[in-house]
Coordinates of N, CA and C in Angstrom, one line a residue:
M26 N 5.2 11.0 -45.5 CA 5.4 11.2 -44.1 C 4.6 10.2 -43.2
T27 N 5.3 9.5 -42.3 CA 4.6 8.5 -41.5 C 4.1 9.1 -40.2
I28 N 2.8 8.9 -39.9 CA 2.2 9.4 -38.7 C 2.1 8.2 -37.7
T29 N 2.7 8.3 -36.6 CA 2.6 7.2 -35.6 C 1.3 7.4 -34.8
T30 N 0.6 6.3 -34.7 CA -0.7 6.3 -34.0 C -0.8 5.3 -32.8
T31 N 0.3 4.5 -32.7 CA 0.3 3.5 -31.6 C 1.6 3.5 -30.9
A32 N 1.7 3.0 -29.7 CA 2.9 3.0 -28.9 C 3.9 2.0 -29.5
S33 N 5.0 2.4 -29.9 CA 6.0 1.5 -30.5 C 6.7 0.8 -29.4
T34 N 6.8 -0.6 -29.5 CA 7.5 -1.3 -28.5 C 9.0 -1.0 -28.5
T35 N 9.5 -0.5 -29.6 CA 10.9 -0.1 -29.6 C 11.1 1.1 -28.8
V36 N 10.2 2.1 -28.9 CA 10.3 3.3 -28.1 C 10.1 3.0 -26.6
Q37 N 9.1 2.1 -26.3 CA 8.9 1.7 -24.9 C 10.2 1.1 -24.3
A38 N 10.9 0.3 -25.1 CA 12.2 -0.2 -24.6 C 13.2 0.9 -24.4
L39 N 13.2 1.9 -25.2 CA 14.2 3.0 -25.0 C 13.8 3.8 -23.7
V40 N 12.5 4.0 -23.5 CA 12.1 4.7 -22.3 C 12.4 3.9 -21.1
S41 N 12.2 2.6 -21.1 CA 12.5 1.7 -20.0 C 14.0 1.8 -19.7
K42 N 14.8 1.6 -20.7 CA 16.2 1.6 -20.5 C 16.7 2.9 -19.9
L43 N 16.2 4.0 -20.4 CA 16.7 5.4 -20.0 C 16.3 5.6 -18.5
A44 N 15.0 5.2 -18.2 CA 14.6 5.4 -16.8 C 15.4 4.5 -15.8
H45 N 15.7 3.3 -16.3 CA 16.5 2.4 -15.4 C 17.9 3.0 -15.2
E46 N 18.5 3.5 -16.3 CA 19.9 4.0 -16.1 C 19.9 5.3 -15.3
R47 N 19.0 6.2 -15.5 CA 18.9 7.4 -14.7 C 18.7 7.1 -13.2
I48 N 17.6 6.3 -12.9 CA 17.2 6.0 -11.6 C 18.3 5.1 -10.9
G49 N 18.8 4.2 -11.6 CA 19.9 3.3 -11.1 C 21.1 4.1 -10.6
S50 N 21.5 5.1 -11.3 CA 22.6 6.0 -11.0 C 22.3 6.8 -9.7
W51 N 21.1 7.4 -9.7 CA 20.7 8.2 -8.5 C 20.6 7.3 -7.3
Q52 N 20.0 6.2 -7.5 CA 19.7 5.3 -6.4 C 21.0 4.8 -5.7
S53 N 22.0 4.4 -6.5 CA 23.3 4.0 -5.9 C 24.0 5.1 -5.2
G54 N 23.9 6.3 -5.8 CA 24.5 7.5 -5.1 C 23.8 7.8 -3.8
Y55 N 22.4 7.8 -3.9 CA 21.6 8.1 -2.7 C 21.9 7.1 -1.5
L56 N 22.0 5.8 -1.8 CA 22.3 4.8 -0.8 C 23.7 4.9 -0.3
A57 N 24.6 5.5 -1.1 CA 25.9 5.7 -0.6 C 26.1 7.1 0.1
D58 N 25.0 7.8 0.2 CA 24.9 9.1 0.8 C 25.8 10.1 0.2
R59 N 25.9 10.1 -1.2 CA 26.6 11.1 -1.9 C 25.8 12.4 -2.0
P60 N 26.4 13.5 -1.6 CA 25.6 14.7 -1.6 C 24.9 15.1 -2.9
K61 N 25.6 14.9 -4.0 CA 25.0 15.2 -5.3 C 23.7 14.4 -5.6
A62 N 23.7 13.1 -5.2 CA 22.6 12.2 -5.5 C 21.5 12.6 -4.5
V63 N 21.8 12.9 -3.2 CA 20.8 13.2 -2.2 C 20.1 14.5 -2.6
A64 N 20.9 15.5 -3.2 CA 20.3 16.7 -3.6 C 19.4 16.5 -4.8
A65 N 19.8 15.6 -5.7 CA 19.0 15.2 -6.9 C 17.7 14.6 -6.5
V66 N 17.7 13.7 -5.6 CA 16.4 13.1 -5.1 C 15.5 14.2 -4.6
A67 N 16.0 15.1 -3.8 CA 15.2 16.2 -3.2 C 14.5 17.0 -4.4
R68 N 15.3 17.3 -5.4 CA 14.8 18.1 -6.5 C 13.8 17.3 -7.3
L69 N 14.0 16.1 -7.5 CA 13.1 15.2 -8.2 C 11.7 15.1 -7.5
R70 N 11.7 15.0 -6.2 CA 10.5 14.9 -5.5 C 9.6 16.1 -5.7
R71 N 10.2 17.3 -5.9 CA 9.3 18.5 -6.1 C 8.6 18.5 -7.5
G72 N 9.1 17.6 -8.3 CA 8.4 17.5 -9.7 C 7.3 16.5 -9.8
A73 N 7.1 15.7 -8.7 CA 6.1 14.6 -8.8 C 4.7 15.2 -8.9
G74 N 4.0 14.6 -9.9 CA 2.6 15.1 -10.1 C 2.5 16.3 -11.0
R75 N 3.6 16.8 -11.5 CA 3.6 18.0 -12.4 C 4.2 17.7 -13.8
P76 N 3.7 18.3 -14.8 CA 4.2 18.0 -16.2 C 5.7 18.4 -16.3
A77 N 6.4 17.7 -17.1 CA 7.9 17.9 -17.2 C 8.2 19.3 -17.6
G78 N 7.4 19.9 -18.5 CA 7.7 21.3 -19.0 C 7.5 22.3 -17.9
Q79 N 6.8 22.0 -16.9 CA 6.5 23.0 -15.8 C 7.5 23.0 -14.7
V80 N 8.5 22.2 -14.8 CA 9.5 22.1 -13.7 C 10.9 22.4 -14.3
P81 N 11.2 23.7 -14.5 CA 12.5 24.1 -15.0 C 13.7 23.6 -14.3
D82 N 13.5 23.4 -12.9 CA 14.6 22.9 -12.1 C 15.1 21.5 -12.5
L83 N 14.3 20.8 -13.2 CA 14.6 19.4 -13.6 C 15.1 19.3 -15.0
W84 N 15.1 20.4 -15.8 CA 15.5 20.3 -17.2 C 16.9 19.9 -17.3
D85 N 17.8 20.3 -16.4 CA 19.2 19.9 -16.6 C 19.5 18.7 -15.7
L86 N 18.5 18.1 -15.0 CA 18.7 17.0 -14.1 C 18.4 15.6 -14.8
I87 N 17.2 15.6 -15.4 CA 16.8 14.4 -16.1 C 17.3 14.5 -17.6
D88 N 18.4 13.9 -17.9 CA 19.0 13.9 -19.2 C 18.3 13.0 -20.1
I89 N 17.5 13.5 -21.1 CA 16.8 12.7 -22.0 C 17.4 12.7 -23.4
S90 N 18.7 13.2 -23.5 CA 19.3 13.3 -24.8 C 19.3 12.0 -25.6
P91 N 19.4 10.8 -24.9 CA 19.4 9.6 -25.8 C 18.1 9.4 -26.6
L92 N 17.0 10.1 -26.1 CA 15.8 10.0 -26.9 C 15.8 10.8 -28.2
H93 N 16.8 11.7 -28.3 CA 16.9 12.5 -29.5 C 17.8 11.8 -30.5
E94 N 18.5 10.7 -30.1 CA 19.4 10.0 -31.0 C 18.6 9.1 -31.9
A95 N 19.2 8.7 -33.0 CA 18.5 7.8 -33.9 C 18.3 6.4 -33.3
R96 N 17.2 5.8 -33.6 CA 17.0 4.4 -33.1 C 17.9 3.5 -33.9
P97 N 17.9 2.2 -33.4 CA 18.8 1.2 -34.2 C 18.4 1.1 -35.7
D98 N 17.1 1.4 -36.0 CA 16.7 1.3 -37.4 C 17.0 2.6 -38.1
G99 N 17.6 3.6 -37.5 CA 18.0 4.8 -38.1 C 17.0 5.9 -38.1
R100 N 15.8 5.6 -37.6 CA 14.7 6.6 -37.5 C 14.8 7.4 -36.2
R101 N 14.6 8.7 -36.3 CA 14.5 9.4 -35.0 C 13.1 9.5 -34.6
L102 N 12.9 9.8 -33.3 CA 11.5 9.9 -32.8 C 10.8 11.1 -33.3
G103 N 9.5 11.0 -33.6 CA 8.8 12.1 -34.0 C 8.5 13.0 -32.8
E104 N 7.9 14.2 -33.1 CA 7.7 15.1 -32.0 C 6.7 14.5 -30.9
I105 N 5.6 13.9 -31.4 CA 4.7 13.3 -30.5 C 5.3 12.2 -29.6
E106 N 6.1 11.3 -30.3 CA 6.8 10.2 -29.6 C 7.7 10.8 -28.6
L107 N 8.5 11.8 -29.0 CA 9.5 12.4 -28.1 C 8.8 13.0 -26.9
G108 N 7.8 13.8 -27.1 CA 7.1 14.4 -26.0 C 6.5 13.4 -25.0
R109 N 5.9 12.4 -25.5 CA 5.3 11.4 -24.6 C 6.4 10.6 -23.9
A110 N 7.5 10.3 -24.6 CA 8.6 9.6 -23.9 C 9.2 10.4 -22.8
E111 N 9.4 11.7 -23.1 CA 9.9 12.6 -22.0 C 9.0 12.6 -20.8
E112 N 7.7 12.7 -21.0 CA 6.7 12.8 -19.9 C 6.8 11.4 -19.1
A113 N 6.9 10.3 -19.8 CA 6.9 9.0 -19.1 C 8.2 8.9 -18.2
V114 N 9.3 9.3 -18.8 CA 10.6 9.3 -18.0 C 10.5 10.2 -16.8
H115 N 9.9 11.4 -17.0 CA 9.8 12.4 -16.0 C 8.9 11.9 -14.8
V116 N 7.8 11.3 -15.2 CA 6.9 10.8 -14.1 C 7.5 9.7 -13.4
A117 N 8.1 8.7 -14.1 CA 8.8 7.6 -13.4 C 9.9 8.0 -12.4
C118 N 10.7 9.0 -12.9 CA 11.8 9.4 -12.1 C 11.4 10.2 -10.8
T119 N 10.4 11.0 -11.0 CA 9.9 11.8 -9.9 C 9.1 11.0 -8.9
L120 N 8.4 10.0 -9.3 CA 7.7 9.1 -8.4 C 8.7 8.2 -7.6
W121 N 9.7 7.8 -8.3 CA 10.8 7.0 -7.6 C 11.4 7.8 -6.5
A122 N 11.6 9.1 -6.8 CA 12.2 10.0 -5.7 C 11.4 10.1 -4.5
V123 N 10.0 10.1 -4.7 CA 9.1 10.1 -3.6 C 9.2 8.8 -2.8
H124 N 9.3 7.7 -3.6 CA 9.4 6.4 -3.0 C 10.7 6.2 -2.2
Q125 N 11.8 6.7 -2.8 CA 13.1 6.5 -2.2 C 13.4 7.3 -1.0
Q126 N 12.7 8.4 -0.8 CA 12.9 9.3 0.3 C 13.1 8.6 1.7
A127 N 14.2 8.8 2.3 CA 14.5 8.3 3.7 C 14.5 6.8 3.8
R128 N 14.6 6.1 2.6 CA 14.7 4.6 2.6 C 16.2 4.2 2.5
S129 N 16.6 3.2 3.3 CA 18.0 2.8 3.3 C 18.3 1.7 2.3
T130 N 17.3 1.2 1.6 CA 17.5 0.2 0.5 C 16.8 0.8 -0.7
G131 N 17.3 0.2 -1.9 CA 16.8 0.7 -3.1 C 15.3 0.3 -3.4
M132 N 14.5 1.3 -3.7 CA 13.1 1.1 -3.9 C 12.8 0.7 -5.4
H133 N 13.8 1.0 -6.3 CA 13.7 0.5 -7.7 C 14.3 -0.8 -7.8
Q134 N 13.6 -1.8 -8.2 CA 14.1 -3.1 -8.4 C 13.5 -3.7 -9.6
R135 N 14.3 -4.4 -10.5 CA 13.7 -4.9 -11.7 C 12.8 -6.1 -11.5
H136 N 11.8 -6.1 -12.4 CA 10.8 -7.2 -12.3 C 11.3 -8.4 -13.0
N137 N 11.0 -9.6 -12.5 CA 11.2 -10.9 -13.2 C 10.1 -11.8 -12.9
R138 N 10.1 -13.0 -13.5 CA 9.0 -13.9 -13.4 C 8.9 -14.4 -12.0
E139 N 10.0 -14.6 -11.3 CA 10.0 -15.1 -9.9 C 9.6 -14.0 -8.9
R140 N 10.0 -12.8 -9.2 CA 9.8 -11.7 -8.2 C 9.1 -10.6 -8.9
S141 N 7.8 -10.6 -8.9 CA 7.0 -9.6 -9.6 C 7.2 -8.2 -8.9
R142 N 7.6 -7.2 -9.7 CA 7.8 -5.9 -9.2 C 6.9 -4.9 -9.9
G143 N 5.9 -5.4 -10.6 CA 4.9 -4.5 -11.2 C 4.1 -3.7 -10.2
L144 N 3.4 -2.7 -10.7 CA 2.6 -1.9 -9.8 C 1.5 -2.7 -9.0
G145 N 0.8 -3.5 -9.7 CA -0.2 -4.3 -9.1 C 0.3 -5.2 -8.0
A146 N 1.5 -5.8 -8.2 CA 2.1 -6.7 -7.2 C 2.5 -5.9 -6.0
A147 N 3.1 -4.7 -6.3 CA 3.5 -3.8 -5.2 C 2.3 -3.5 -4.3
V148 N 1.2 -3.1 -4.9 CA 0.0 -2.8 -4.1 C -0.5 -4.1 -3.3
R149 N -0.5 -5.2 -4.0 CA -1.0 -6.4 -3.4 C -0.1 -6.8 -2.2
R150 N 1.2 -6.5 -2.2 CA 2.1 -6.8 -1.1 C 1.7 -6.0 0.1
L151 N 1.0 -4.9 0.0 CA 0.6 -4.1 1.2 C -0.5 -4.8 1.9
M152 N -1.2 -5.7 1.3 CA -2.4 -6.4 1.9 C -2.0 -7.6 2.6
P153 N -2.9 -8.1 3.5 CA -2.7 -9.3 4.2 C -2.7 -10.5 3.2
P154 N -1.9 -11.5 3.4 CA -1.7 -12.6 2.4 C -3.0 -13.2 1.9
D155 N -4.0 -13.3 2.9 CA -5.2 -14.1 2.5 C -6.5 -13.1 2.5
D156 N -6.2 -11.9 2.3 CA -7.3 -10.9 2.3 C -7.1 -9.8 1.4
I157 N -8.1 -9.2 0.9 CA -8.0 -8.0 0.0 C -8.4 -6.8 0.8
D158 N -7.5 -5.8 0.8 CA -7.8 -4.5 1.5 C -8.6 -3.7 0.4
E159 N -9.9 -3.6 0.6 CA -10.7 -3.0 -0.4 C -10.4 -1.5 -0.7
P160 N -10.2 -0.7 0.3 CA -9.8 0.7 0.1 C -8.5 0.8 -0.7
L161 N -7.6 0.0 -0.4 CA -6.3 0.0 -1.2 C -6.5 -0.5 -2.6
R162 N -7.3 -1.5 -2.8 CA -7.6 -2.0 -4.1 C -8.2 -0.9 -5.0
K163 N -9.1 -0.1 -4.3 CA -9.8 0.9 -5.0 C -8.9 2.1 -5.4
R164 N -7.8 2.2 -4.7 CA -6.8 3.2 -5.1 C -6.1 2.8 -6.4
L165 N -5.8 1.5 -6.5 CA -5.2 1.1 -7.7 C -6.2 1.2 -8.9
V166 N -7.5 0.8 -8.7 CA -8.5 1.0 -9.7 C -8.7 2.4 -10.1
R167 N -8.7 3.3 -9.1 CA -8.8 4.7 -9.4 C -7.7 5.3 -10.2
A168 N -6.5 4.8 -9.9 CA -5.3 5.2 -10.8 C -5.5 4.7 -12.2
G169 N -6.0 3.5 -12.3 CA -6.2 2.9 -13.6 C -7.2 3.6 -14.5
T170 N -8.1 4.3 -13.8 CA -9.2 5.0 -14.6 C -8.9 6.5 -14.7
A171 N -7.7 6.9 -14.5 CA -7.3 8.3 -14.6 C -7.6 8.8 -16.0
P172 N -8.1 10.0 -16.2 CA -8.4 10.5 -17.5 C -7.2 11.0 -18.3
D173 N -6.1 11.3 -17.7 CA -4.9 11.7 -18.4 C -3.7 11.4 -17.6
L174 N -2.5 11.7 -18.2 CA -1.3 11.3 -17.5 C -1.0 12.1 -16.2
I175 N -1.4 13.4 -16.2 CA -1.2 14.2 -15.0 C -2.0 13.7 -13.9
V176 N -3.2 13.4 -14.1 CA -4.1 12.9 -13.0 C -3.5 11.5 -12.6
L177 N -3.1 10.7 -13.6 CA -2.5 9.4 -13.2 C -1.3 9.6 -12.4
A178 N -0.4 10.5 -12.7 CA 0.8 10.7 -11.9 C 0.4 11.1 -10.5
Q179 N -0.6 12.0 -10.3 CA -1.0 12.4 -9.0 C -1.6 11.3 -8.2
R180 N -2.3 10.4 -8.8 CA -2.9 9.3 -8.1 C -1.8 8.2 -7.8
L181 N -0.9 8.1 -8.7 CA 0.2 7.2 -8.4 C 1.1 7.6 -7.3
R182 N 1.2 8.9 -7.1 CA 2.0 9.5 -6.0 C 1.4 9.1 -4.7
D183 N 0.1 9.1 -4.6 CA -0.6 8.6 -3.4 C -0.2 7.1 -3.1
I184 N -0.2 6.3 -4.1 CA 0.1 4.9 -3.9 C 1.5 4.7 -3.6
V185 N 2.4 5.4 -4.2 CA 3.9 5.3 -4.0 C 4.2 5.7 -2.5
T186 N 3.5 6.7 -2.0 CA 3.7 7.1 -0.6 C 3.4 5.9 0.3
L187 N 2.4 5.2 0.0 CA 2.0 4.0 0.8 C 3.1 2.9 0.6
L188 N 3.6 2.7 -0.6 CA 4.6 1.7 -0.8 C 5.9 2.0 0.0
R189 N 6.2 3.3 0.0 CA 7.4 3.7 0.8 C 7.3 3.4 2.2
G190 N 6.1 3.5 2.8 CA 5.9 3.2 4.2 C 6.2 1.7 4.5
Q191 N 5.9 0.9 3.6 CA 6.1 -0.6 3.8 C 7.4 -1.1 3.1
E192 N 8.1 -0.2 2.4 CA 9.3 -0.5 1.7 C 9.0 -1.6 0.6
A193 N 7.9 -1.5 0.0 CA 7.5 -2.4 -1.1 C 8.1 -1.8 -2.4
R194 N 9.0 -2.6 -3.0 CA 9.8 -2.2 -4.2 C 8.9 -2.2 -5.4
L195 N 9.4 -1.5 -6.4 CA 8.7 -1.3 -7.7 C 9.7 -1.2 -8.8
D196 N 9.4 -1.8 -10.0 CA 10.2 -1.6 -11.1 C 9.8 -0.4 -11.9
Y197 N 10.6 0.7 -11.7 CA 10.3 2.0 -12.3 C 10.6 2.0 -13.8
A198 N 11.5 1.1 -14.2 CA 11.7 1.1 -15.7 C 10.5 0.5 -16.4
L199 N 9.9 -0.5 -15.8 CA 8.7 -1.1 -16.3 C 7.6 -0.1 -16.3
L200 N 7.5 0.6 -15.1 CA 6.4 1.7 -15.0 C 6.6 2.8 -16.1
A201 N 7.8 3.2 -16.3 CA 8.1 4.2 -17.3 C 7.6 3.8 -18.7
A202 N 7.8 2.5 -19.1 CA 7.4 2.0 -20.3 C 5.8 2.0 -20.4
Q203 N 5.2 1.6 -19.3 CA 3.8 1.6 -19.2 C 3.2 3.0 -19.3
L204 N 3.9 4.0 -18.7 CA 3.4 5.3 -18.7 C 3.5 5.9 -20.2
Y205 N 4.5 5.4 -20.9 CA 4.6 5.8 -22.3 C 3.4 5.2 -23.1
Q206 N 3.2 3.9 -22.9 CA 2.1 3.2 -23.6 C 0.8 3.8 -23.2
W207 N 0.6 4.3 -22.0 CA -0.7 4.8 -21.5 C -1.1 6.0 -22.4
Q208 N -0.2 6.7 -23.0 CA -0.5 8.0 -23.7 C -1.0 7.7 -25.1
W209 N -1.1 6.5 -25.6 CA -1.5 6.2 -26.9 C -2.9 5.6 -27.0
P210 N -3.5 5.6 -28.1 CA -4.9 5.0 -28.2 C -4.8 3.5 -27.8
G211 N -5.7 3.1 -26.9 CA -5.7 1.7 -26.5 C -4.7 1.4 -25.3
G212 N -3.8 2.4 -25.1 CA -2.8 2.2 -24.1 C -3.4 2.0 -22.7
P213 N -4.3 2.9 -22.2 CA -4.8 2.7 -20.9 C -5.4 1.3 -20.6
D214 N -6.1 0.8 -21.5 CA -6.7 -0.6 -21.4 C -5.6 -1.6 -21.2
A215 N -4.5 -1.5 -22.0 CA -3.4 -2.5 -22.0 C -2.7 -2.4 -20.7
V216 N -2.5 -1.1 -20.2 CA -1.7 -1.0 -18.9 C -2.6 -1.4 -17.8
R217 N -3.9 -1.1 -17.8 CA -4.7 -1.6 -16.7 C -4.7 -3.2 -16.6
T218 N -4.7 -3.8 -17.8 CA -4.6 -5.3 -17.8 C -3.3 -5.8 -17.2
A219 N -2.2 -5.1 -17.6 CA -0.9 -5.5 -17.0 C -0.9 -5.3 -15.5
W220 N -1.5 -4.2 -15.0 CA -1.5 -4.0 -13.5 C -2.4 -5.1 -12.9
G221 N -3.5 -5.5 -13.5 CA -4.3 -6.5 -12.9 C -3.6 -7.8 -12.8
R222 N -2.9 -8.2 -13.9 CA -2.1 -9.4 -13.9 C -1.0 -9.4 -12.8
S223 N -0.4 -8.3 -12.7 CA 0.7 -8.1 -11.7 C 0.1 -8.2 -10.3
F224 N -1.1 -7.7 -10.1 CA -1.8 -7.8 -8.8 C -1.9 -9.2 -8.4
H225 N -2.4 -10.1 -9.3 CA -2.6 -11.5 -9.0 C -1.2 -12.3 -8.9
A226 N -0.2 -11.7 -9.6 CA 1.1 -12.4 -9.6 C 1.7 -12.4 -8.2
W227 N 1.4 -11.4 -7.4 CA 2.0 -11.4 -6.1 C 1.5 -12.6 -5.3
R228 N 0.3 -13.1 -5.4 CA -0.2 -14.3 -4.7 C 0.6 -15.5 -5.2
D229 N 0.8 -15.5 -6.5 CA 1.6 -16.6 -7.1 C 3.0 -16.6 -6.5
E230 N 3.6 -15.5 -6.3 CA 4.9 -15.4 -5.7 C 4.9 -16.0 -4.3
Q231 N 3.9 -15.6 -3.5 CA 3.7 -16.1 -2.1 C 3.6 -17.6 -2.1
E232 N 2.8 -18.2 -3.1 CA 2.7 -19.6 -3.2 C 4.0 -20.3 -3.6
L233 N 4.7 -19.6 -4.5 CA 6.0 -20.1 -4.9 C 7.0 -20.2 -3.8
N234 N 7.0 -19.2 -3.0 CA 7.9 -19.2 -1.8 C 7.5 -20.3 -0.8
A235 N 6.2 -20.5 -0.6 CA 5.8 -21.5 0.3 C 6.1 -22.9 -0.2
A236 N 6.2 -23.1 -1.6 CA 6.4 -24.4 -2.1 C 7.9 -24.8 -2.1
I237 N 8.8 -23.8 -1.9 CA 10.2 -24.1 -1.9 C 10.6 -24.7 -0.6
P238 N 11.1 -26.0 -0.6 CA 11.4 -26.7 0.7 C 12.5 -26.0 1.5
A239 N 12.4 -26.1 2.8 CA 13.4 -25.5 3.6 C 14.7 -26.2 3.4
P240 N 15.9 -25.5 3.5 CA 17.2 -26.1 3.2 C 17.5 -27.1 4.3
T241 N 18.0 -28.2 3.9 CA 18.4 -29.3 4.8 C 19.7 -28.9 5.5
A242 N 19.9 -29.5 6.6 CA 21.2 -29.2 7.4 C 22.4 -29.7 6.5
A243 N 23.4 -28.8 6.5 CA 24.6 -29.1 5.8 C 25.6 -29.9 6.6
P244 N 26.5 -30.7 6.0 CA 27.5 -31.3 6.8 C 28.3 -30.4 7.7
D245 N 28.8 -30.8 8.8 CA 29.4 -30.0 9.8 C 30.5 -29.1 9.2
I246 N 31.3 -29.6 8.2 CA 32.4 -28.9 7.7 C 32.1 -28.2 6.4
L247 N 30.9 -28.3 5.9 CA 30.5 -27.7 4.7 C 29.2 -27.0 4.7
D248 N 29.1 -25.7 4.5 CA 27.9 -25.0 4.5 C 27.4 -24.8 3.1
T249 N 26.3 -25.5 2.7 CA 25.8 -25.4 1.3 C 24.6 -24.5 1.2
T250 N 24.3 -23.8 2.3 CA 23.1 -23.0 2.3 C 23.3 -21.8 1.4
T251 N 22.4 -21.4 0.6 CA 22.5 -20.2 -0.2 C 21.5 -19.2 0.3
K252 N 21.8 -17.9 0.0 CA 20.9 -16.9 0.4 C 20.3 -16.2 -0.9
D253 N 19.1 -15.7 -0.7 CA 18.5 -14.9 -1.8 C 19.1 -13.6 -1.9
A254 N 19.8 -13.4 -3.1 CA 20.5 -12.2 -3.3 C 19.6 -11.0 -3.5
S255 N 18.3 -11.2 -3.7 CA 17.4 -10.1 -3.9 C 17.1 -9.4 -2.5

């Protein structure tokens, strides 16, 4: 019998994919003002900061059945893996619902090298470009030193509320994977490191934007200007 003692990158990928699919579906429906999606977001918000098992109203809403299926290598998740994966998806989905409330654009946006959407970058975006808001930085540090996932979820909810006010987007699929990793030995240190790198990546993004030359005037009969689709 194999006992898993570290966070599997394969399971992290499954958790990330599931969170992205669930949140992506709700987000598109919410932005389209579909009643079912609007009601789902309201229900999800009530579960923020609470363990998955203590919110029966969400048992039939957050479909985690893909986690019970065999992985590509044919192995099914063990009980510990499954429980931690479920908690990670639950926390990510409920935090997104808090973030998305009353916003007219999608607050879940995927991270990439050019546009950092990690937690650290999202917090850095709330600060002046050339200054560090120390109380806000301490909120991120405090979240990073949470003793367990429940306390972490509660501290993250406070941060997400601030992000919502400034419409600072976040990659909740990435966050879900990090929340899964957090629950394993060595996980908190790895996640804190990732948040720190993300925090500094926002400055890099600002510098990247500043380095991009302004578009030159196009010929009168041809508009070659492109727009940032993000």
